[in-house]
CSV table of C-alpha atoms in Angstrom, one decimal:
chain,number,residue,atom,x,y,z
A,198,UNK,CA,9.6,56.0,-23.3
A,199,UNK,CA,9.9,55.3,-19.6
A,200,UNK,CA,9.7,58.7,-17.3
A,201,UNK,CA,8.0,60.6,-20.3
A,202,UNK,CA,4.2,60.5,-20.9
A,203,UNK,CA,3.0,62.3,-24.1
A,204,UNK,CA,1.3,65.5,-23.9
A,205,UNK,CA,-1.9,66.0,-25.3
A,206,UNK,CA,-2.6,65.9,-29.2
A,207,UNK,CA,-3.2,70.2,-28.9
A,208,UNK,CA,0.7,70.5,-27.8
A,209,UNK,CA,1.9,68.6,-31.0
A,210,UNK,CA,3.9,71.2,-32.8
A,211,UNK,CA,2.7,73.1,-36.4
A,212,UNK,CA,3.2,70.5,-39.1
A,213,UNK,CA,6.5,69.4,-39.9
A,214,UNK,CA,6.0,67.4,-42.9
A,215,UNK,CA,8.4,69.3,-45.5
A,216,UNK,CA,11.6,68.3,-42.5
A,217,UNK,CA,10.5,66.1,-40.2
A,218,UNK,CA,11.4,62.4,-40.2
A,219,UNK,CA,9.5,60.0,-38.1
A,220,UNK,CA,11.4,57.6,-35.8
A,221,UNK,CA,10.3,54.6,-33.9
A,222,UNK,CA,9.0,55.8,-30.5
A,223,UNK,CA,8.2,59.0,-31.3
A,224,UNK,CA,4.5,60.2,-30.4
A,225,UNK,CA,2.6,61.8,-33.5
A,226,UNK,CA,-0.5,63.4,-35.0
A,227,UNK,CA,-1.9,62.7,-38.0
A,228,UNK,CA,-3.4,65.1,-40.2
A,229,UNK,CA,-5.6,64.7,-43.2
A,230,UNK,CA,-6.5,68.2,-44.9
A,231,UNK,CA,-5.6,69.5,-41.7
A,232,UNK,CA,-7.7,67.8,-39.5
A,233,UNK,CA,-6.7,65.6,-37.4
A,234,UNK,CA,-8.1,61.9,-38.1
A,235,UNK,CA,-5.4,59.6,-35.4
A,236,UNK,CA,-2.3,59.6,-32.7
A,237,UNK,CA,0.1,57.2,-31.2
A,238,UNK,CA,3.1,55.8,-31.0
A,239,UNK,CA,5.3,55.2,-34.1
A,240,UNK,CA,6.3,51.5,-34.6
A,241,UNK,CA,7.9,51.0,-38.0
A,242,UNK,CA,9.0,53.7,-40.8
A,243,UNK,CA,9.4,53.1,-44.2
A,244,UNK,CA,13.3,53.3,-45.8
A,245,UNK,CA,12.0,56.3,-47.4
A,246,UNK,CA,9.7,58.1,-44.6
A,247,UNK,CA,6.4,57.7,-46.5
A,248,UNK,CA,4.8,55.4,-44.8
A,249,UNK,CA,4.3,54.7,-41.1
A,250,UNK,CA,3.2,52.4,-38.7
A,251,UNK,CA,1.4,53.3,-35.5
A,252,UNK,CA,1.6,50.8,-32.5
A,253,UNK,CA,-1.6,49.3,-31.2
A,254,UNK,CA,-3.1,51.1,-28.2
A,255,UNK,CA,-6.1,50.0,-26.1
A,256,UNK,CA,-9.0,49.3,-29.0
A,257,UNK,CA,-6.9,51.0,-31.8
A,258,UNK,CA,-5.4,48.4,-33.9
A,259,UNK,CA,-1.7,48.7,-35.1
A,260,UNK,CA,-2.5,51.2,-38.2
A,261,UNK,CA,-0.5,52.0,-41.3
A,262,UNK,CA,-0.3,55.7,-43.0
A,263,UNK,CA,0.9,56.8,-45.9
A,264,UNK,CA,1.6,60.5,-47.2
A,265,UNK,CA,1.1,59.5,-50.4
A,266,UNK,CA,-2.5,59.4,-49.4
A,267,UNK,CA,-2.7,63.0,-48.1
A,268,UNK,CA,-1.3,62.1,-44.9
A,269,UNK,CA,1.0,64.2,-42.2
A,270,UNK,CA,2.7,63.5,-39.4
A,271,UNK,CA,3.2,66.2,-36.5
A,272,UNK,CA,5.7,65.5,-33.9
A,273,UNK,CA,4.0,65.7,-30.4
A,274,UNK,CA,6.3,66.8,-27.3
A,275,UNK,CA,6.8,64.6,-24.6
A,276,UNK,CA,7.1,66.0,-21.3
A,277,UNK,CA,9.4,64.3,-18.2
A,278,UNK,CA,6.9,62.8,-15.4
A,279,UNK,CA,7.9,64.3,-11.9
């Protein structure tokens, strides 16, 4: 992701769940009854899209979430540094 810095976890977009399909890379929110519990970077996706790992950044350690367990995952823009 050089030259693009992820805005903050307020600009993610309204919950895509039902269409959206997580790809390594992508920056994301995750929701839990609608709250938000974690964010990062997506490492690893599942063949099926159900579960996802998150990089590890800073003190989080590399995290794995599932929507099986109630989970979402919102897209977050990126925007182009100057």
């Amino acid at each position: 992701m050089t030259g693009q810095v992820p805005l903050e976890p307020a600009d993610c977009g309204p919950s895509l769940a039902a269409v959206y399909r997580p790809e390594p890379g992508d920056h994301v929110k995750i929701e839990r009854d609608g709250a938000e519990v974690h964010s990062g970077v997506v490492e690893v996706v599942s063949e099926d899209f159900r579960k996802v790992w998150l990089k590890a950044e800073g003190v989080n350690l590399r995290r794995l979430f599932d929507i099986s367990e109630g989970y979402e995952f919102v897209l977050c823009p990126t925007a182009a540094l100057p």
